[in-house]
């Protein structure tokens, strides 16, 4: 009996390690029907047609798109003649700038958010302090740290450029009040920004293969780790609670307990943004809304109150590897940092962190990251 | 009879609750609360660069960037301008510093290491300060009531770069006192006291709580009775501590002690004598005995080079 004991121990260990190896490395299970529905909901093919923007009568006017594109890249609309919208919203970086906080004339207060797909969002900025693309476009022009220009200079720049002035007049008619003309310029920029959209990523091709039940193509598109990462993404890791829909954002405001930027008090986020948008003269309720009947349900029913403390708008995850660093102050340098943060879900410095600790293993975090990288795909926009 | 250790503990708690009655920081049900008069806020301090998301209530581990956060539990604070000041602890009161001590500081600005002038913050209040040095600091939060102009304040002393011992030294001190009290009650201290060296007695005197101070002229006298509180008809010893009103110990003084009962117009049954100059302003007084219950007065006459004063110490048996 005694001579057999070591053999039994070795046999048990061998079986146990084989079982462990198998459980870690066996091919991922097939997608359930429920999971397939979830995957379809994230698929770019599921993105509805861009809803009309009745607040901007030139939103889908090709001349406005062309005019807006020219304005977007024009550095004359700044105090030093060197800053355009594209200084921070660089097309090759998915319309961000690769910096923790935007740098133009000065340093902006937050990380530069992407423009891609924002035509679908009821709120703009990390704190949602604007409620349309056109009202958003106006604010950096007058921000002393960004373009440091003003509305009179902006209008003068348009009037003095023959081509711009011709396009302006064809869209909006003759000169009018300063604020009206300024709002019109924002509407032209927004017409261009409405065209900035994500494109099909490897993830979308994979979902197409899942929907078509093409296992060979699935295997060719996604590694086992990417499949496991995707399963975590739509399951255990709770990512789709906020990063849902084809743009992988709910465009709503959440506190995820990010740490303050060195030397700064914690950012109060949406609680300040909601006050600002309600007061904004260019908001949906304002006189520059072009809609015959102002339907401002987002503004009218917007949530206020202390639960907004320290909350920020969920960013889209499309092409996210090209939008580092992450967080409203660019606090997190890499995707691994972001995942480590959610895995820990520490208490928020102000307000309450809505995320709960995930307690995923390093291997699972790596799988999640592998999946997130399959979302890489450049944005499309009207080329030059 | 309440043991002296317990009495001291009680005194500590009383002092603390007095401080907090005027506003301070306390832990309640595991959450840290700042009380600004009757107004309360959830209080937390972060040192994000060195301790990540860890929360601190008062003492901070490092001289580093520190974010002070107040989440209001009382809506009134949302409508009051709040200012926030951090000073080096120049009061010498440490944990027991109160608003009166802050008001007594001549040059508050010189002691100030951080000041955020009054701001109205409707949501959550936060300030950030990077401590350059470790040490003892006092935070002062003031809120102004717009209705009546009254200023409410919270004062919270704290340590930056603390040892991590927390209140352990205080606990150990109390345990030592309780032990001394036990020895005194059992009479063992008395025997020890009789044969101990002046240095040991001095150490004992420094550990024992002193009486309320009695003044006369430039002298302040406090005393302790290492054998336990005076009992009727028991010969016992005192340790006197004599200091000048500037707080310096009076050393090498010539001291005479007498006493009596003013109501009965008679003196002590004994003639107590200072038998030993223990140094540092401490003197051993032997031969004290009271033979009646009631109000007594002890007359301590101190002769130094320049002056002579008699300090009257009231004592009730």
Tab-separated table of N, CA, C and O in Angstrom, chain A residues 121-215:
chain	number	residue	atom	x	y	z
A	121	UNK	N	-25.382	61.697	-30.238
A	121	UNK	CA	-25.434	61.947	-28.793
A	121	UNK	C	-26.290	63.169	-28.452
A	121	UNK	O	-26.137	64.225	-29.063
A	122	UNK	N	-27.167	63.034	-27.479
A	122	UNK	CA	-27.936	64.213	-27.060
A	122	UNK	C	-27.070	65.242	-26.337
A	122	UNK	O	-27.463	66.389	-26.180
A	123	UNK	N	-25.923	64.808	-25.835
A	123	UNK	CA	-25.060	65.694	-25.057
A	123	UNK	C	-23.651	65.683	-25.627
A	123	UNK	O	-23.163	64.654	-26.073
A	124	UNK	N	-22.996	66.824	-25.549
A	124	UNK	CA	-21.625	66.943	-26.004
A	124	UNK	C	-20.748	67.320	-24.822
A	124	UNK	O	-21.248	67.899	-23.853
A	125	UNK	N	-19.477	67.030	-24.950
A	125	UNK	CA	-18.472	67.236	-23.905
A	125	UNK	C	-18.565	66.125	-22.849
A	125	UNK	O	-19.582	65.443	-22.714
A	126	UNK	N	-17.490	65.999	-22.074
A	126	UNK	CA	-17.456	65.005	-20.989
A	126	UNK	C	-18.572	65.255	-19.979
A	126	UNK	O	-19.090	64.322	-19.371
A	127	UNK	N	-18.899	66.542	-19.784
A	127	UNK	CA	-19.911	66.864	-18.771
A	127	UNK	C	-21.247	67.229	-19.416
A	127	UNK	O	-22.150	67.702	-18.732
A	128	UNK	N	-21.358	67.051	-20.741
A	128	UNK	CA	-22.622	67.329	-21.419
A	128	UNK	C	-23.070	68.769	-21.275
A	128	UNK	O	-24.263	69.029	-21.132
A	129	UNK	N	-22.128	69.720	-21.335
A	129	UNK	CA	-22.521	71.118	-21.131
A	129	UNK	C	-23.054	71.770	-22.400
A	129	UNK	O	-23.359	72.969	-22.390
A	130	UNK	N	-23.151	71.016	-23.490
A	130	UNK	CA	-23.830	71.485	-24.692
A	130	UNK	C	-24.769	70.372	-25.161
A	130	UNK	O	-24.530	69.190	-24.889
A	131	UNK	N	-25.848	70.787	-25.868
A	131	UNK	CA	-26.848	69.791	-26.247
A	131	UNK	C	-26.997	69.638	-27.756
A	131	UNK	O	-27.971	69.048	-28.214
A	132	UNK	N	-26.049	70.199	-28.525
A	132	UNK	CA	-26.053	69.939	-29.967
A	132	UNK	C	-24.634	70.094	-30.479
A	132	UNK	O	-23.809	70.777	-29.865
A	133	UNK	N	-24.371	69.457	-31.625
A	133	UNK	CA	-23.036	69.604	-32.207
A	133	UNK	C	-22.765	71.064	-32.554
A	133	UNK	O	-21.644	71.540	-32.404
A	134	UNK	N	-23.798	71.786	-33.015
A	134	UNK	CA	-23.521	73.173	-33.438
A	134	UNK	C	-23.281	74.103	-32.256
A	134	UNK	O	-22.419	74.988	-32.329
A	135	UNK	N	-23.990	73.911	-31.174
A	135	UNK	CA	-23.718	74.788	-30.023
A	135	UNK	C	-22.365	74.439	-29.401
A	135	UNK	O	-21.651	75.308	-28.908
A	136	UNK	N	-21.994	73.148	-29.499
A	136	UNK	CA	-20.679	72.738	-28.997
A	136	UNK	C	-19.579	73.416	-29.805
A	136	UNK	O	-18.611	73.937	-29.252
A	137	UNK	N	-19.740	73.430	-31.138
A	137	UNK	CA	-18.681	73.942	-32.015
A	137	UNK	C	-18.356	75.409	-31.718
A	137	UNK	O	-17.252	75.876	-31.996
A	138	UNK	N	-19.311	76.138	-31.154
A	138	UNK	CA	-19.106	77.567	-30.890
A	138	UNK	C	-18.209	77.807	-29.682
A	138	UNK	O	-17.505	78.815	-29.612
A	139	UNK	N	-18.253	76.894	-28.745
A	139	UNK	CA	-17.632	77.198	-27.464
A	139	UNK	C	-16.091	77.198	-27.477
A	139	UNK	O	-15.484	78.094	-26.894
A	140	UNK	N	-15.410	76.281	-28.184
A	140	UNK	CA	-13.937	76.357	-28.205
A	140	UNK	C	-13.417	77.622	-28.870
A	140	UNK	O	-12.335	78.108	-28.526
A	141	UNK	N	-14.192	78.161	-29.837
A	141	UNK	CA	-13.732	79.373	-30.532
A	141	UNK	C	-13.506	80.512	-29.547
A	141	UNK	O	-12.582	81.315	-29.711
A	142	UNK	N	-14.331	80.559	-28.496
A	142	UNK	CA	-14.231	81.672	-27.542
A	142	UNK	C	-13.526	81.287	-26.245
A	142	UNK	O	-13.377	82.120	-25.347
A	143	UNK	N	-13.115	80.020	-26.154
A	143	UNK	CA	-12.422	79.594	-24.930
A	143	UNK	C	-10.990	80.128	-24.952
A	143	UNK	O	-10.234	79.866	-25.887
A	144	UNK	N	-10.597	80.875	-23.933
A	144	UNK	CA	-9.257	81.487	-23.945
A	144	UNK	C	-8.118	80.471	-24.025
A	144	UNK	O	-7.020	80.820	-24.454
A	145	UNK	N	-8.375	79.224	-23.614
A	145	UNK	CA	-7.322	78.220	-23.710
A	145	UNK	C	-7.356	77.448	-25.026
A	145	UNK	O	-6.471	76.632	-25.283
A	146	UNK	N	-8.405	77.666	-25.811
A	146	UNK	CA	-8.512	76.887	-27.049
A	146	UNK	C	-8.248	77.813	-28.247
A	146	UNK	O	-7.108	78.174	-28.477
A	147	UNK	N	-9.282	78.293	-28.948
A	147	UNK	CA	-9.007	79.196	-30.076
A	147	UNK	C	-8.749	80.626	-29.597
A	147	UNK	O	-8.100	81.402	-30.286
A	148	UNK	N	-9.271	80.967	-28.440
A	148	UNK	CA	-9.125	82.314	-27.862
A	148	UNK	C	-9.548	83.407	-28.843
A	148	UNK	O	-8.989	84.495	-28.862
A	149	UNK	N	-10.522	83.073	-29.680
A	149	UNK	CA	-11.066	84.087	-30.588
A	149	UNK	C	-12.352	84.617	-29.966
A	149	UNK	O	-12.576	84.426	-28.759
A	150	UNK	N	-13.188	85.282	-30.743
A	150	UNK	CA	-14.502	85.671	-30.238
A	150	UNK	C	-15.472	85.705	-31.408
A	150	UNK	O	-15.073	85.540	-32.564
A	151	UNK	N	-16.734	85.919	-31.122
A	151	UNK	CA	-17.725	85.758	-32.189
A	151	UNK	C	-17.592	86.825	-33.271
A	151	UNK	O	-17.802	86.533	-34.447
A	152	UNK	N	-17.193	88.044	-32.907
A	152	UNK	CA	-17.028	89.096	-33.919
A	152	UNK	C	-15.882	88.753	-34.867
A	152	UNK	O	-16.005	88.875	-36.084
A	153	UNK	N	-14.763	88.314	-34.292
A	153	UNK	CA	-13.616	87.933	-35.122
A	153	UNK	C	-13.966	86.757	-36.020
A	153	UNK	O	-13.571	86.702	-37.187
A	154	UNK	N	-14.733	85.824	-35.463
A	154	UNK	CA	-15.119	84.639	-36.226
A	154	UNK	C	-15.963	85.041	-37.437
A	154	UNK	O	-15.727	84.589	-38.567
A	155	UNK	N	-16.925	85.924	-37.182
A	155	UNK	CA	-17.791	86.387	-38.275
A	155	UNK	C	-16.958	87.153	-39.315
A	155	UNK	O	-17.088	86.935	-40.529
A	156	UNK	N	-16.037	88.016	-38.823
A	156	UNK	CA	-15.192	88.783	-39.736
A	156	UNK	C	-14.357	87.848	-40.618
A	156	UNK	O	-14.203	88.080	-41.824
A	157	UNK	N	-13.836	86.777	-40.014
A	157	UNK	CA	-13.043	85.819	-40.788
A	157	UNK	C	-13.857	85.218	-41.932
A	157	UNK	O	-13.328	84.961	-43.014
A	158	UNK	N	-15.128	84.987	-41.690
A	158	UNK	CA	-15.996	84.409	-42.725
A	158	UNK	C	-16.302	85.452	-43.799
A	158	UNK	O	-16.176	85.185	-45.003
A	159	UNK	N	-16.662	86.646	-43.337
A	159	UNK	CA	-17.072	87.694	-44.284
A	159	UNK	C	-15.902	88.078	-45.199
A	159	UNK	O	-16.089	88.332	-46.393
A	160	UNK	N	-14.692	88.097	-44.647
A	160	UNK	CA	-13.536	88.558	-45.412
A	160	UNK	C	-13.006	87.509	-46.395
A	160	UNK	O	-12.206	87.824	-47.269
A	161	UNK	N	-13.411	86.259	-46.216
A	161	UNK	CA	-12.988	85.216	-47.160
A	161	UNK	C	-14.097	85.060	-48.206
A	161	UNK	O	-15.214	84.641	-47.877
A	162	UNK	N	-13.754	85.391	-49.465
A	162	UNK	CA	-14.784	85.437	-50.515
A	162	UNK	C	-15.553	84.123	-50.635
A	162	UNK	O	-16.773	84.099	-50.739
A	163	UNK	N	-14.794	83.021	-50.621
A	163	UNK	CA	-15.421	81.718	-50.812
A	163	UNK	C	-16.352	81.397	-49.628
A	163	UNK	O	-17.487	80.934	-49.811
A	164	UNK	N	-15.850	81.672	-48.432
A	164	UNK	CA	-16.651	81.424	-47.223
A	164	UNK	C	-17.922	82.267	-47.239
A	164	UNK	O	-19.010	81.793	-46.920
A	165	UNK	N	-17.752	83.535	-47.585
A	165	UNK	CA	-18.895	84.465	-47.517
A	165	UNK	C	-19.963	84.062	-48.537
A	165	UNK	O	-21.157	84.141	-48.258
A	166	UNK	N	-19.484	83.568	-49.712
A	166	UNK	CA	-20.431	83.119	-50.732
A	166	UNK	C	-21.216	81.909	-50.197
A	166	UNK	O	-22.437	81.839	-50.284
A	167	UNK	N	-20.484	80.966	-49.602
A	167	UNK	CA	-21.159	79.771	-49.071
A	167	UNK	C	-22.110	80.154	-47.934
A	167	UNK	O	-23.229	79.657	-47.849
A	168	UNK	N	-21.631	81.044	-47.072
A	168	UNK	CA	-22.474	81.471	-45.949
A	168	UNK	C	-23.789	82.044	-46.459
A	168	UNK	O	-24.882	81.672	-45.997
A	169	UNK	N	-23.659	82.995	-47.455
A	169	UNK	CA	-24.864	83.679	-47.954
A	169	UNK	C	-25.820	82.706	-48.627
A	169	UNK	O	-27.040	82.832	-48.488
A	170	UNK	N	-25.259	81.711	-49.328
A	170	UNK	CA	-26.139	80.751	-50.009
A	170	UNK	C	-26.899	79.899	-48.988
A	170	UNK	O	-28.000	79.437	-49.248
A	171	UNK	N	-26.299	79.720	-47.825
A	171	UNK	CA	-26.942	78.894	-46.797
A	171	UNK	C	-27.872	79.693	-45.896
A	171	UNK	O	-28.975	79.255	-45.561
A	172	UNK	N	-27.405	80.882	-45.476
A	172	UNK	CA	-28.122	81.593	-44.401
A	172	UNK	C	-28.624	82.972	-44.811
A	172	UNK	O	-29.270	83.649	-44.020
A	173	UNK	N	-28.278	83.423	-46.040
A	173	UNK	CA	-28.720	84.746	-46.460
A	173	UNK	C	-27.756	85.825	-46.006
A	173	UNK	O	-26.622	85.541	-45.604
A	174	UNK	N	-28.248	87.058	-46.063
A	174	UNK	CA	-27.390	88.208	-45.780
A	174	UNK	C	-27.019	88.281	-44.294
A	174	UNK	O	-27.536	87.532	-43.471
A	175	UNK	N	-26.134	89.253	-43.989
A	175	UNK	CA	-25.688	89.460	-42.606
A	175	UNK	C	-26.877	89.679	-41.679
A	175	UNK	O	-27.878	90.286	-42.073
A	176	UNK	N	-26.733	89.194	-40.461
A	176	UNK	CA	-27.800	89.343	-39.465
A	176	UNK	C	-27.153	89.693	-38.126
A	176	UNK	O	-26.001	90.140	-38.095
A	177	UNK	N	-27.863	89.497	-37.059
A	177	UNK	CA	-27.315	89.772	-35.729
A	177	UNK	C	-26.086	88.909	-35.441
A	177	UNK	O	-25.925	87.833	-36.019
A	178	UNK	N	-25.232	89.401	-34.580
A	178	UNK	CA	-23.962	88.720	-34.288
A	178	UNK	C	-24.205	87.285	-33.809
A	178	UNK	O	-23.614	86.339	-34.328
A	179	UNK	N	-25.084	87.129	-32.831
A	179	UNK	CA	-25.296	85.784	-32.287
A	179	UNK	C	-25.896	84.849	-33.324
A	179	UNK	O	-25.555	83.669	-33.378
A	180	UNK	N	-26.780	85.376	-34.170
A	180	UNK	CA	-27.389	84.552	-35.215
A	180	UNK	C	-26.320	84.084	-36.201
A	180	UNK	O	-26.247	82.906	-36.553
A	181	UNK	N	-25.471	85.026	-36.633
A	181	UNK	CA	-24.418	84.666	-37.586
A	181	UNK	C	-23.437	83.677	-36.960
A	181	UNK	O	-22.984	82.730	-37.609
A	182	UNK	N	-23.126	83.916	-35.681
A	182	UNK	CA	-22.196	83.030	-34.965
A	182	UNK	C	-22.791	81.620	-34.871
A	182	UNK	O	-22.125	80.620	-35.153
A	183	UNK	N	-24.070	81.554	-34.525
A	183	UNK	CA	-24.740	80.250	-34.438
A	183	UNK	C	-24.735	79.566	-35.801
A	183	UNK	O	-24.516	78.347	-35.893
A	184	UNK	N	-24.942	80.348	-36.882
A	184	UNK	CA	-24.950	79.768	-38.230
A	184	UNK	C	-23.603	79.140	-38.567
A	184	UNK	O	-23.544	78.075	-39.191
A	185	UNK	N	-22.522	79.802	-38.175
A	185	UNK	CA	-21.184	79.257	-38.436
A	185	UNK	C	-21.025	77.917	-37.706
A	185	UNK	O	-20.504	76.948	-38.256
A	186	UNK	N	-21.545	77.868	-36.467
A	186	UNK	CA	-21.523	76.607	-35.713
A	186	UNK	C	-22.320	75.520	-36.420
A	186	UNK	O	-21.923	74.347	-36.453
A	187	UNK	N	-23.433	75.912	-37.027
A	187	UNK	CA	-24.284	74.936	-37.721
A	187	UNK	C	-23.581	74.367	-38.955
A	187	UNK	O	-23.749	73.182	-39.284
A	188	UNK	N	-22.774	75.200	-39.623
A	188	UNK	CA	-22.002	74.700	-40.770
A	188	UNK	C	-20.944	73.693	-40.299
A	188	UNK	O	-20.777	72.615	-40.888
A	189	UNK	N	-20.253	74.039	-39.195
A	189	UNK	CA	-19.246	73.109	-38.653
A	189	UNK	C	-19.923	71.791	-38.268
A	189	UNK	O	-19.417	70.702	-38.551
A	190	UNK	N	-21.101	71.902	-37.643
A	190	UNK	CA	-21.829	70.702	-37.216
A	190	UNK	C	-22.237	69.848	-38.412
A	190	UNK	O	-22.228	68.614	-38.337
A	191	UNK	N	-22.579	70.505	-39.547
A	191	UNK	CA	-22.965	69.752	-40.744
A	191	UNK	C	-21.808	68.851	-41.173
A	191	UNK	O	-22.017	67.693	-41.565
A	192	UNK	N	-20.586	69.379	-41.083
A	192	UNK	CA	-19.422	68.535	-41.381
A	192	UNK	C	-19.256	67.448	-40.314
A	192	UNK	O	-19.073	66.266	-40.634
A	193	UNK	N	-19.362	67.842	-39.056
A	193	UNK	CA	-19.139	66.869	-37.976
A	193	UNK	C	-20.151	65.716	-38.021
A	193	UNK	O	-19.838	64.600	-37.599
A	194	UNK	N	-21.340	65.990	-38.531
A	194	UNK	CA	-22.356	64.932	-38.660
A	194	UNK	C	-21.901	63.810	-39.580
A	194	UNK	O	-22.427	62.698	-39.516
A	195	UNK	N	-20.941	64.134	-40.444
A	195	UNK	CA	-20.490	63.107	-41.394
A	195	UNK	C	-19.366	62.245	-40.821
A	195	UNK	O	-18.952	61.283	-41.447
A	196	UNK	N	-18.855	62.625	-39.644
A	196	UNK	CA	-17.716	61.899	-39.059
A	196	UNK	C	-18.252	60.667	-38.318
A	196	UNK	O	-18.896	60.797	-37.274
A	197	UNK	N	-18.021	59.516	-38.910
A	197	UNK	CA	-18.641	58.282	-38.409
A	197	UNK	C	-17.616	57.158	-38.306
A	197	UNK	O	-16.624	57.159	-39.016
A	198	UNK	N	-17.890	56.197	-37.444
A	198	UNK	CA	-16.984	55.043	-37.364
A	198	UNK	C	-17.158	54.148	-38.586
A	198	UNK	O	-18.186	54.207	-39.262
A	199	UNK	N	-16.156	53.330	-38.848
A	199	UNK	CA	-16.254	52.381	-39.958
A	199	UNK	C	-16.181	50.948	-39.411
A	199	UNK	O	-15.891	50.742	-38.229
A	200	UNK	N	-16.440	50.022	-40.281
A	200	UNK	CA	-16.502	48.605	-39.917
A	200	UNK	C	-15.166	48.119	-39.360
A	200	UNK	O	-14.125	48.276	-39.990
A	201	UNK	N	-15.211	47.532	-38.205
A	201	UNK	CA	-14.002	46.998	-37.568
A	201	UNK	C	-13.990	45.474	-37.706
A	201	UNK	O	-14.981	44.876	-38.161
A	202	UNK	N	-12.899	44.873	-37.275
A	202	UNK	CA	-12.822	43.412	-37.290
A	202	UNK	C	-13.927	42.809	-36.422
A	202	UNK	O	-14.490	41.759	-36.739
A	203	UNK	N	-14.253	43.505	-35.335
A	203	UNK	CA	-15.346	43.042	-34.469
A	203	UNK	C	-16.648	42.952	-35.263
A	203	UNK	O	-17.393	41.973	-35.144
A	204	UNK	N	-16.931	43.982	-36.089
A	204	UNK	CA	-18.184	43.982	-36.855
A	204	UNK	C	-18.203	42.841	-37.867
A	204	UNK	O	-19.244	42.208	-38.077
A	205	UNK	N	-17.040	42.576	-38.467
A	205	UNK	CA	-16.955	41.455	-39.407
A	205	UNK	C	-17.202	40.135	-38.675
A	205	UNK	O	-17.854	39.230	-39.194
A	206	UNK	N	-16.677	40.071	-37.447
A	206	UNK	CA	-16.870	38.851	-36.651
A	206	UNK	C	-18.348	38.655	-36.325
A	206	UNK	O	-18.874	37.536	-36.446
A	207	UNK	N	-19.028	39.730	-35.937
A	207	UNK	CA	-20.459	39.611	-35.627
A	207	UNK	C	-21.215	39.178	-36.877
A	207	UNK	O	-22.113	38.320	-36.809
A	208	UNK	N	-20.813	39.712	-38.040
A	208	UNK	CA	-21.452	39.293	-39.299
A	208	UNK	C	-21.291	37.787	-39.483
A	208	UNK	O	-22.252	37.091	-39.873
A	209	UNK	N	-20.092	37.282	-39.161
A	209	UNK	CA	-19.844	35.844	-39.299
A	209	UNK	C	-20.664	35.042	-38.288
A	209	UNK	O	-21.136	33.943	-38.586
A	210	UNK	N	-20.854	35.615	-37.093
A	210	UNK	CA	-21.672	34.940	-36.072
A	210	UNK	C	-23.125	34.890	-36.536
A	210	UNK	O	-23.787	33.847	-36.455
A	211	UNK	N	-23.598	36.015	-37.038
A	211	UNK	CA	-24.989	36.086	-37.497
A	211	UNK	C	-25.207	35.115	-38.655
A	211	UNK	O	-26.235	34.444	-38.743
A	212	UNK	N	-24.179	34.993	-39.519
A	212	UNK	CA	-24.278	34.077	-40.667
A	212	UNK	C	-24.001	32.629	-40.265
A	212	UNK	O	-24.067	31.737	-41.113
A	213	UNK	N	-23.653	32.426	-38.983
A	213	UNK	CA	-23.331	31.097	-38.458
A	213	UNK	C	-22.157	30.469	-39.218
A	213	UNK	O	-22.110	29.259	-39.424
A	214	UNK	N	-21.202	31.319	-39.626
A	214	UNK	CA	-20.033	30.875	-40.393
A	214	UNK	C	-18.857	30.667	-39.433
A	214	UNK	O	-18.115	31.600	-39.125
A	215	UNK	N	-18.706	29.452	-38.941
A	215	UNK	CA	-17.708	29.182	-37.903
A	215	UNK	C	-16.279	29.296	-38.422
A	215	UNK	O	-15.383	29.711	-37.701
